[in-house]
């Protein structure tokens, strides 16, 4: 059977950082794909062809089958052909993973490493840190109210709060947070000239790899010092758990150690910042919704789940087929590369009634923004809890909330969200 090839505009859009920045036109392309070629090959000049997976059901089916769809074989985040070749040349065993974290691992390593910290991120344990998070939320709100009625919520508020929370849990002191924020933004959004290290557009794979290596070396340097400290002086933080963890009776090798810190330090904030800012944007646009959620007694769960669906901060992950597999009526061949496009899955008309409406009252919100299966987001309960606490602390303290200018999105194919959200507000 011949493989269905996607139209050039669709294939070009899903690999283009600017398309994720522009957002609405991208959704038109994805909606077309879901309706016409839900599982089709995207061919682009600079990338190896890959299957674009646009339907919720297919994303779920692939995610729940890590035996046949691996993370470790090819890049887990879209990388162009030159970038992959350079990364392979620059990595041990030519595996192409500049970082080896949970995300790049498969069985049996993946579970061994995941279990080292999994219990930390379960709701039961998070109760222990809830008061601490609330304190950070209160300080964040105080700081916002001090701005006197206008601020850029994305830059001044949302970018800092989840960062402070995850750094607190990890054990990184507040004075090092600006460095962590900058490094994460460079790691996730190296294509956005407003965020990358050189402040210039990245035009070649060499530039991108050089920039990433620089950022990774900085992270490794920082966490090397932290590890030495926590081995000598253990504390009640995740850094201590990671620094002293044993796998197969041995301390974690340096590469995996650095990868572990990096995934915890980075996955936990730009993502939650994006969904938090997205929630505030929708409330700023809709006074009735704002009035409802401003009430101290309102249940925020639906608002939070819908904001996560709506923003879909992690826009894709890649998988590679280990063997031939039938899925969604197509035959995927061993070695094929697949893009799980969560942005598309979260607007799937078969799963979400009126998917392009922001609706906190969805009866059963099956958003797939945290992925699914063995690699499902380790921090999902923390992300929800952080958002709930911030909304509980912030909204009752506001009398009004409006947009004060045009929001702007990050230009990135991987982690997206708002980089600017100018708002006007009155304190209650
Ligand atoms: C709204 C916020 C967040 C979103 C949308 C998000 C999304 C995701 C997604 C899509 C994955 C991959 C799932 C898969 O492959 O099936 C993932 C993995 C992961 N996330 Fe999150 N995440 C968020 C917040 C957090 C937070 C707060 C942490 C805190 C530590 C975190 C830590 C991780 C880790 C460690 C992984 C790798 C899990 C594995 O491979 O086993 N994330 N996340």
Coordinates of C-alpha atoms and ligand atoms in Angstrom, one line a residue:
X1 CA 0.0 0.0 0.0
X2 CA 1.3 3.5 -0.8
X3 CA 1.9 5.8 2.1
X4 CA -0.4 8.9 2.2
X5 CA 1.7 12.0 1.6
X6 CA 0.5 15.2 3.3
X7 CA 0.2 18.4 1.2
X8 CA 3.3 20.6 1.3
X9 CA 1.6 23.4 3.3
X10 CA 0.7 21.0 6.1
X11 CA 4.2 19.4 6.1
X12 CA 5.8 22.8 6.1
X13 CA 3.6 24.3 8.9
X14 CA 4.3 21.5 11.4
X15 CA 8.1 22.0 11.3
X16 CA 8.0 25.8 11.2
X17 CA 8.5 27.6 14.6
X18 CA 6.8 30.7 13.2
X19 CA 3.7 28.7 12.4
X20 CA 3.4 27.7 16.1
X21 CA 4.0 31.4 17.0
X22 CA 1.2 32.5 14.6
X23 CA -1.1 29.6 16.0
X24 CA -4.5 30.1 14.2
X25 CA -3.2 29.3 10.6
X26 CA -1.5 26.2 12.0
X27 CA -4.8 25.0 13.5
X28 CA -6.4 25.3 10.0
X29 CA -3.7 23.0 8.6
X30 CA -4.0 20.5 11.5
X31 CA -7.8 20.4 11.2
X32 CA -7.5 19.7 7.5
X33 CA -5.1 16.9 8.3
X34 CA -7.4 15.3 10.9
X35 CA -10.3 15.4 8.5
X36 CA -8.4 14.2 5.4
X37 CA -5.1 12.5 6.1
X38 CA -5.0 12.0 9.9
X39 CA -1.9 9.8 9.7
X40 CA 0.2 10.9 6.8
X41 CA 3.8 11.5 5.8
X42 CA 5.3 15.0 6.2
X43 CA 8.0 15.5 3.6
X44 CA 10.3 18.6 4.0
X45 CA 13.5 19.5 2.4
X46 CA 15.6 19.6 5.6
X47 CA 14.0 16.8 7.6
X48 CA 13.7 13.1 7.2
X49 CA 10.1 12.2 6.3
X50 CA 8.0 11.4 9.4
X51 CA 4.4 10.4 10.1
X52 CA 2.4 13.3 11.4
X53 CA -0.1 11.9 13.9
X54 CA -2.9 14.3 14.3
X55 CA -5.8 12.3 15.9
X56 CA -6.2 11.9 19.6
X57 CA -6.9 8.2 19.3
X58 CA -3.8 7.5 17.3
X59 CA -1.6 9.6 19.7
X60 CA -3.0 7.5 22.6
X61 CA -2.5 4.2 20.8
X62 CA 1.2 5.0 20.0
X63 CA 1.9 6.4 23.5
X64 CA 0.5 3.3 25.2
X65 CA 2.7 1.0 23.2
X66 CA 6.4 1.8 24.2
X67 CA 7.5 -1.8 23.2
X68 CA 6.8 -1.0 19.5
X69 CA 7.2 2.8 19.6
X70 CA 10.5 3.8 21.1
X71 CA 11.9 7.0 22.5
X72 CA 15.6 6.2 22.3
X73 CA 16.2 5.3 18.7
X74 CA 15.8 8.7 17.0
X75 CA 15.5 12.3 18.4
X76 CA 12.5 12.6 20.7
X77 CA 12.0 16.2 19.5
X78 CA 11.9 17.2 15.9
X79 CA 15.4 17.7 14.6
X80 CA 16.4 18.4 11.0
X81 CA 18.7 16.0 9.1
X82 CA 21.9 17.9 9.5
X83 CA 21.1 18.5 13.2
X84 CA 20.6 14.8 13.8
X85 CA 23.8 13.9 12.0
X86 CA 25.8 16.5 14.0
X87 CA 24.2 15.3 17.2
X88 CA 25.1 11.7 16.4
X89 CA 28.6 12.7 15.7
X90 CA 28.8 14.5 19.1
X91 CA 27.3 11.8 21.3
X92 CA 28.5 8.5 22.9
X93 CA 27.5 5.5 20.8
X94 CA 26.3 7.9 18.1
X95 CA 22.9 7.8 19.8
X96 CA 22.2 11.5 18.9
X97 CA 20.8 12.4 22.3
X98 CA 22.7 15.5 23.5
X99 CA 20.9 14.9 26.7
X100 CA 19.9 11.5 28.1
X101 CA 17.0 11.9 30.4
X102 CA 13.8 9.9 31.1
X103 CA 12.4 11.2 27.8
X104 CA 15.2 9.6 25.8
X105 CA 15.1 6.3 27.6
X106 CA 13.3 3.0 26.9
X107 CA 12.8 -0.2 28.9
X108 CA 14.5 -1.4 31.0
X109 CA 16.4 1.8 32.0
X110 CA 13.4 4.1 31.8
X111 CA 11.4 2.6 34.6
X112 CA 14.4 2.2 36.8
X113 CA 15.2 5.9 36.5
X114 CA 11.6 7.1 36.6
X115 CA 11.0 5.3 39.9
X116 CA 13.8 7.1 41.6
X117 CA 11.7 10.3 41.8
X118 CA 8.2 9.2 40.9
X119 CA 6.8 9.1 44.5
X120 CA 8.0 12.7 45.0
X121 CA 5.5 13.8 42.3
X122 CA 2.5 11.9 43.5
X123 CA -0.4 13.8 45.0
X124 CA 0.1 12.3 48.4
X125 CA 3.7 13.7 48.6
X126 CA 2.7 17.0 47.0
X127 CA 0.4 17.7 50.0
X128 CA 3.6 18.1 52.0
X129 CA 4.8 20.9 49.7
X130 CA 1.4 22.5 49.2
X131 CA 1.8 25.2 52.0
X132 CA 5.3 26.1 50.6
X133 CA 3.8 26.5 47.1
X134 CA 1.0 28.6 48.5
X135 CA 3.6 30.9 50.1
X136 CA 5.4 31.2 46.8
X137 CA 2.0 32.0 45.1
X138 CA 1.2 34.7 47.7
X139 CA 4.6 36.3 47.2
X140 CA 4.1 36.2 43.4
X141 CA 0.7 37.8 43.7
X142 CA 2.0 40.5 46.1
X143 CA 4.7 41.3 43.6
X144 CA 2.2 41.5 40.7
X145 CA -0.1 43.8 42.6
X146 CA 2.9 46.1 43.4
X147 CA 3.2 46.7 39.6
X148 CA 0.3 49.1 40.1
X149 CA -2.3 47.9 37.5
X150 CA -0.4 46.9 34.3
X151 CA 2.1 44.2 33.7
X152 CA 3.2 41.7 31.2
X153 CA 1.7 38.6 32.9
X154 CA 3.8 36.2 30.8
X155 CA 7.1 37.8 31.5
X156 CA 6.5 39.3 35.0
X157 CA 4.4 36.7 36.7
X158 CA 4.0 33.4 34.8
X159 CA 7.6 33.0 33.9
X160 CA 8.7 33.2 37.6
X161 CA 6.2 31.3 39.7
X162 CA 6.6 27.7 38.4
X163 CA 10.3 28.3 38.2
X164 CA 10.4 29.2 41.9
X165 CA 8.3 26.2 42.8
X166 CA 10.4 23.6 40.9
X167 CA 13.7 25.1 42.0
X168 CA 12.4 25.0 45.6
X169 CA 11.5 21.4 45.3
X170 CA 14.8 20.6 43.5
X171 CA 16.9 22.5 45.9
X172 CA 18.3 25.3 43.7
X173 CA 18.6 28.6 45.7
X174 CA 16.6 31.6 44.5
X175 CA 19.7 33.6 43.5
X176 CA 20.4 31.0 40.8
X177 CA 16.9 31.1 39.3
X178 CA 17.5 33.7 36.6
X179 CA 20.3 31.5 35.2
X180 CA 18.0 28.5 35.2
X181 CA 15.3 30.4 33.5
X182 CA 17.6 31.7 30.8
X183 CA 19.1 28.2 30.2
X184 CA 15.6 26.6 29.9
X185 CA 14.4 29.2 27.5
X186 CA 17.5 28.6 25.4
X187 CA 17.1 24.9 25.6
X188 CA 13.4 24.8 24.5
X189 CA 13.2 27.8 22.3
X190 CA 16.6 28.2 20.5
X191 CA 14.8 29.0 17.3
X192 CA 13.1 32.2 18.8
X193 CA 15.5 35.1 18.3
X194 CA 14.0 36.9 21.3
X195 CA 15.0 34.0 23.6
X196 CA 18.1 32.4 22.2
X197 CA 21.6 33.1 23.4
X198 CA 22.8 35.1 20.4
X199 CA 19.5 37.0 20.0
X200 CA 19.8 36.2 16.3
X201 CA 17.8 33.9 14.1
X202 CA 19.3 30.4 14.1
X203 CA 19.7 29.5 10.4
X204 CA 21.8 26.4 10.4
X205 CA 22.0 23.1 12.2
X206 CA 25.6 23.9 13.2
X207 CA 24.4 27.0 15.0
X208 CA 21.6 25.2 16.7
X209 CA 23.9 22.4 18.0
X210 CA 26.6 24.8 19.0
X211 CA 24.0 26.8 21.0
X212 CA 22.6 23.7 22.6
X213 CA 26.0 22.3 23.6
X214 CA 26.8 25.6 25.2
X215 CA 23.6 25.6 27.2
X216 CA 24.0 21.9 28.2
X217 CA 27.6 22.5 29.3
X218 CA 26.3 25.3 31.5
X219 CA 23.7 23.1 33.1
X220 CA 26.2 20.3 33.6
X221 CA 28.6 22.6 35.3
X222 CA 26.0 23.9 37.6
X223 CA 24.5 20.5 38.6
X224 CA 28.0 19.0 39.0
X225 CA 28.6 21.4 41.9
X226 CA 25.1 20.7 43.3
X227 CA 25.7 16.9 43.2
X228 CA 29.0 17.2 45.1
X229 CA 27.3 19.3 47.7
X230 CA 24.3 17.0 48.2
X231 CA 26.5 13.9 48.4
X232 CA 28.4 15.6 51.2
X233 CA 25.4 17.4 52.8
X234 CA 22.2 15.6 52.1
X235 CA 19.0 17.6 52.5
X236 CA 15.2 17.1 52.0
X237 CA 15.2 18.0 48.3
X238 CA 15.1 16.2 44.9
X239 CA 18.8 17.1 44.2
X240 CA 19.7 14.9 47.2
X241 CA 17.6 12.1 45.8
X242 CA 19.2 12.3 42.4
X243 CA 22.7 12.9 43.6
X244 CA 22.6 9.8 45.9
X245 CA 20.4 7.5 43.8
X246 CA 21.7 4.1 42.8
X247 CA 20.7 2.1 39.7
X248 CA 21.8 -1.5 39.5
X249 CA 23.8 -1.0 42.7
X250 CA 25.9 1.9 41.3
X251 CA 25.7 5.6 41.4
X252 CA 24.1 7.1 38.3
X253 CA 26.6 7.8 35.5
X254 CA 27.4 11.5 34.9
X255 CA 25.5 11.8 31.6
X256 CA 22.3 10.4 33.1
X257 CA 22.8 12.4 36.3
X258 CA 23.0 15.6 34.3
X259 CA 20.0 14.6 32.2
X260 CA 17.9 13.9 35.3
X261 CA 18.5 17.3 36.8
X262 CA 17.9 18.9 33.4
X263 CA 14.6 17.3 32.8
X264 CA 13.3 18.1 36.2
X265 CA 14.7 21.6 36.1
X266 CA 13.4 22.4 32.7
X267 CA 10.2 20.4 32.0
X268 CA 8.6 21.9 35.1
X269 CA 8.4 25.6 34.4
X270 CA 8.1 27.0 30.9
X271 CA 5.3 24.4 30.4
X272 CA 3.4 25.4 33.6
X273 CA 4.1 29.1 32.8
X274 CA 2.5 28.6 29.4
X275 CA -0.7 27.0 30.7
X276 CA -1.0 29.6 33.6
X277 CA -0.6 32.5 31.2
X278 CA -3.1 30.9 28.8
X279 CA -5.7 30.7 31.7
X280 CA -5.2 34.3 32.5
X281 CA -5.5 35.4 28.9
X282 CA -8.9 33.7 28.6
X283 CA -10.1 35.2 31.8
X284 CA -8.9 38.6 30.6
X285 CA -10.9 38.2 27.4
X286 CA -14.1 37.0 29.1
X287 CA -15.5 39.2 32.0
X288 CA -18.2 36.7 32.9
X289 CA -15.7 33.9 33.3
X290 CA -13.4 36.2 35.3
X291 CA -16.3 37.0 37.7
X292 CA -17.1 33.4 38.1
X293 CA -13.6 32.2 38.9
X294 CA -12.8 35.3 41.0
X295 CA -15.1 34.0 43.7
X296 CA -13.1 32.4 46.4
X297 CA -15.5 29.4 46.6
X298 CA -15.4 28.6 42.8
X299 CA -14.0 25.2 41.9
X300 CA -11.0 25.9 39.6
X301 CA -10.4 22.3 38.4
X302 CA -12.3 22.7 35.1
X303 CA -10.6 26.0 34.4
X304 CA -7.2 24.5 34.9
X305 CA -7.8 21.3 32.8
X306 CA -9.2 23.4 30.0
X307 CA -6.3 25.9 30.1
X308 CA -3.9 23.0 29.8
X309 CA -5.8 21.6 26.8
X310 CA -6.2 25.1 25.2
X311 CA -2.5 26.0 25.5
X312 CA -0.9 22.5 25.0
X313 CA 2.5 23.8 26.1
X314 CA 4.4 20.7 24.9
X315 CA 3.4 20.7 21.3
X316 CA 4.9 17.4 20.2
X317 CA 7.1 14.5 21.0
X318 CA 8.6 12.0 18.4
X319 CA 8.6 8.2 18.5
X320 CA 10.3 5.6 16.3
X321 CA 8.8 2.3 15.3
X322 CA 10.7 -0.7 16.4
X323 CA 8.8 -3.0 14.1
X324 CA 6.1 -2.9 11.4
X325 CA 2.8 -1.9 13.0
X326 CA -0.8 -1.3 11.7
X327 CA -2.3 1.8 13.2
X328 CA -5.1 4.2 12.2
X329 CA -5.5 2.1 9.0
X330 CA -1.9 2.6 8.0
X331 CA 1.2 0.4 8.0
X332 CA 4.0 2.0 9.9
X333 CA 7.4 0.4 9.0
X334 CA 10.2 -0.5 11.3
X335 CA 12.4 2.6 11.7
X336 CA 9.7 5.1 10.7
X337 CA 9.7 8.3 12.7
X338 CA 6.4 9.7 14.1
X339 CA 5.4 13.2 15.4
X340 CA 2.8 12.9 18.1
X341 CA 1.2 16.4 17.6
X342 CA -0.5 17.1 20.9
X343 CA -1.7 20.5 19.6
X344 CA -3.8 18.7 17.1
X345 CA -4.9 15.9 19.4
X346 CA -6.2 18.5 21.8
X347 CA -8.5 20.0 19.1
X348 CA -9.7 16.6 17.8
X349 CA -13.4 17.0 16.9
X350 CA -14.0 13.3 17.7
X351 CA -13.1 13.8 21.3
X352 CA -13.9 17.5 22.1
X353 CA -17.3 19.1 21.4
X354 CA -16.6 22.5 19.9
X355 CA -12.8 22.1 20.3
X356 CA -12.1 25.7 19.3
X357 CA -14.1 27.1 22.2
X358 CA -12.5 27.7 25.6
X359 CA -14.9 25.8 27.9
X360 CA -14.1 25.1 31.5
X361 CA -17.3 23.1 31.9
X362 CA -16.4 20.2 29.6
X363 CA -17.9 17.2 31.2
X364 CA -14.9 14.9 30.8
X365 CA -11.9 16.8 29.6
X366 CA -9.7 14.1 28.0
X367 CA -6.9 16.6 27.1
X368 CA -3.7 14.9 26.1
X369 CA -1.2 17.7 26.9
X370 CA 0.6 15.5 29.4
X371 CA 1.1 12.7 27.0
X372 CA 0.0 9.2 27.9
X373 CA 1.4 5.8 28.9
X374 CA 4.9 5.0 30.2
X375 CA 6.3 8.5 29.7
X376 CA 3.2 10.4 30.8
X377 CA 4.3 13.7 32.4
X378 CA 5.9 13.0 35.8
X379 CA 4.9 16.5 36.9
X380 CA 1.3 16.5 35.9
X381 CA -0.1 16.6 39.5
X382 CA 2.4 19.3 40.4
X383 CA 1.5 21.4 37.4
X384 CA -2.2 21.2 38.2
X385 CA -1.7 22.0 41.8
X386 CA 0.6 25.0 41.1
X387 CA -2.0 26.4 38.7
X388 CA -4.9 25.8 41.2
X389 CA -3.0 27.5 44.0
X390 CA -2.0 30.5 42.0
X391 CA -5.6 31.0 40.7
X392 CA -6.9 30.6 44.3
X393 CA -4.5 33.2 45.6
X394 CA -4.6 35.6 42.6
X395 CA -8.2 35.8 41.3
X396 CA -10.0 36.8 44.6
X397 CA -7.5 39.7 44.9
X398 CA -8.5 41.2 41.6
X399 CA -11.5 43.4 40.9
X400 CA -11.0 43.6 37.1
X401 CA -8.8 42.1 34.5
X402 CA -8.4 43.1 30.8
X403 CA -6.0 42.7 28.0
X404 CA -3.8 45.8 27.7
X405 CA -2.2 44.9 24.3
X406 CA -1.7 42.1 21.9
X407 CA -0.4 38.8 23.3
X408 CA 2.5 37.1 21.4
X409 CA 3.5 33.4 21.3
X410 CA 6.9 31.8 21.4
X411 CA 8.2 30.7 18.0
X412 CA 9.1 27.1 18.8
X413 CA 8.0 23.7 17.4
X414 CA 8.5 22.0 20.8
X415 CA 7.5 24.0 23.9
X416 CA 5.2 26.9 23.1
X417 CA 3.0 29.4 24.9
X418 CA 2.8 33.1 25.4
X419 CA 5.9 35.1 25.7
X420 CA 4.0 38.4 26.0
X421 CA 0.6 38.9 27.7
X422 CA 0.1 42.6 28.6
X423 CA -2.8 43.0 31.1
X424 CA -4.5 45.7 33.0
X425 CA -6.1 45.0 36.4
X426 CA -7.5 46.6 39.5
X427 CA -6.9 45.1 42.9
X428 CA -10.0 44.1 44.9
Ligands
LIG1 C1 1.3 22.2 32.0 C2 2.5 21.7 32.3 C3 3.2 20.5 31.7 C4 2.9 19.9 30.5 C5 1.9 20.3 29.4 C6 3.8 18.8 30.4 C7 3.9 17.9 29.3 C8 4.6 16.8 29.2 C9 4.6 15.8 28.1 C10 3.7 15.9 26.9 C11 5.5 14.8 28.4 C12 5.8 13.6 27.6 C13 4.7 12.5 27.8 C14 4.8 11.4 26.9 O1 5.8 11.2 26.2 O2 3.8 10.6 26.8 C15 6.1 15.2 29.7 C16 7.1 14.4 30.3 C17 7.7 14.8 31.5 N1 7.4 15.9 32.3 FE1 5.9 17.2 32.0 N2 4.6 18.7 31.5 C18 4.2 19.8 32.3 C19 4.7 20.0 33.6 C20 5.7 19.3 34.2 C21 6.2 19.6 35.5 C22 5.7 20.7 36.5 C23 7.2 18.7 35.8 C24 8.0 18.7 37.0 C25 9.0 18.0 37.3 C26 7.3 17.9 34.6 C27 8.2 16.8 34.4 C28 8.2 15.9 33.4 C29 9.1 14.8 33.2 C30 10.3 14.5 34.2 C31 8.8 14.1 32.1 C32 9.5 12.8 31.5 C33 8.7 11.6 31.9 C34 9.2 10.3 31.3 O3 9.7 10.3 30.2 O4 9.0 9.3 31.9 N3 6.4 18.3 33.6 N4 5.5 16.3 30.2

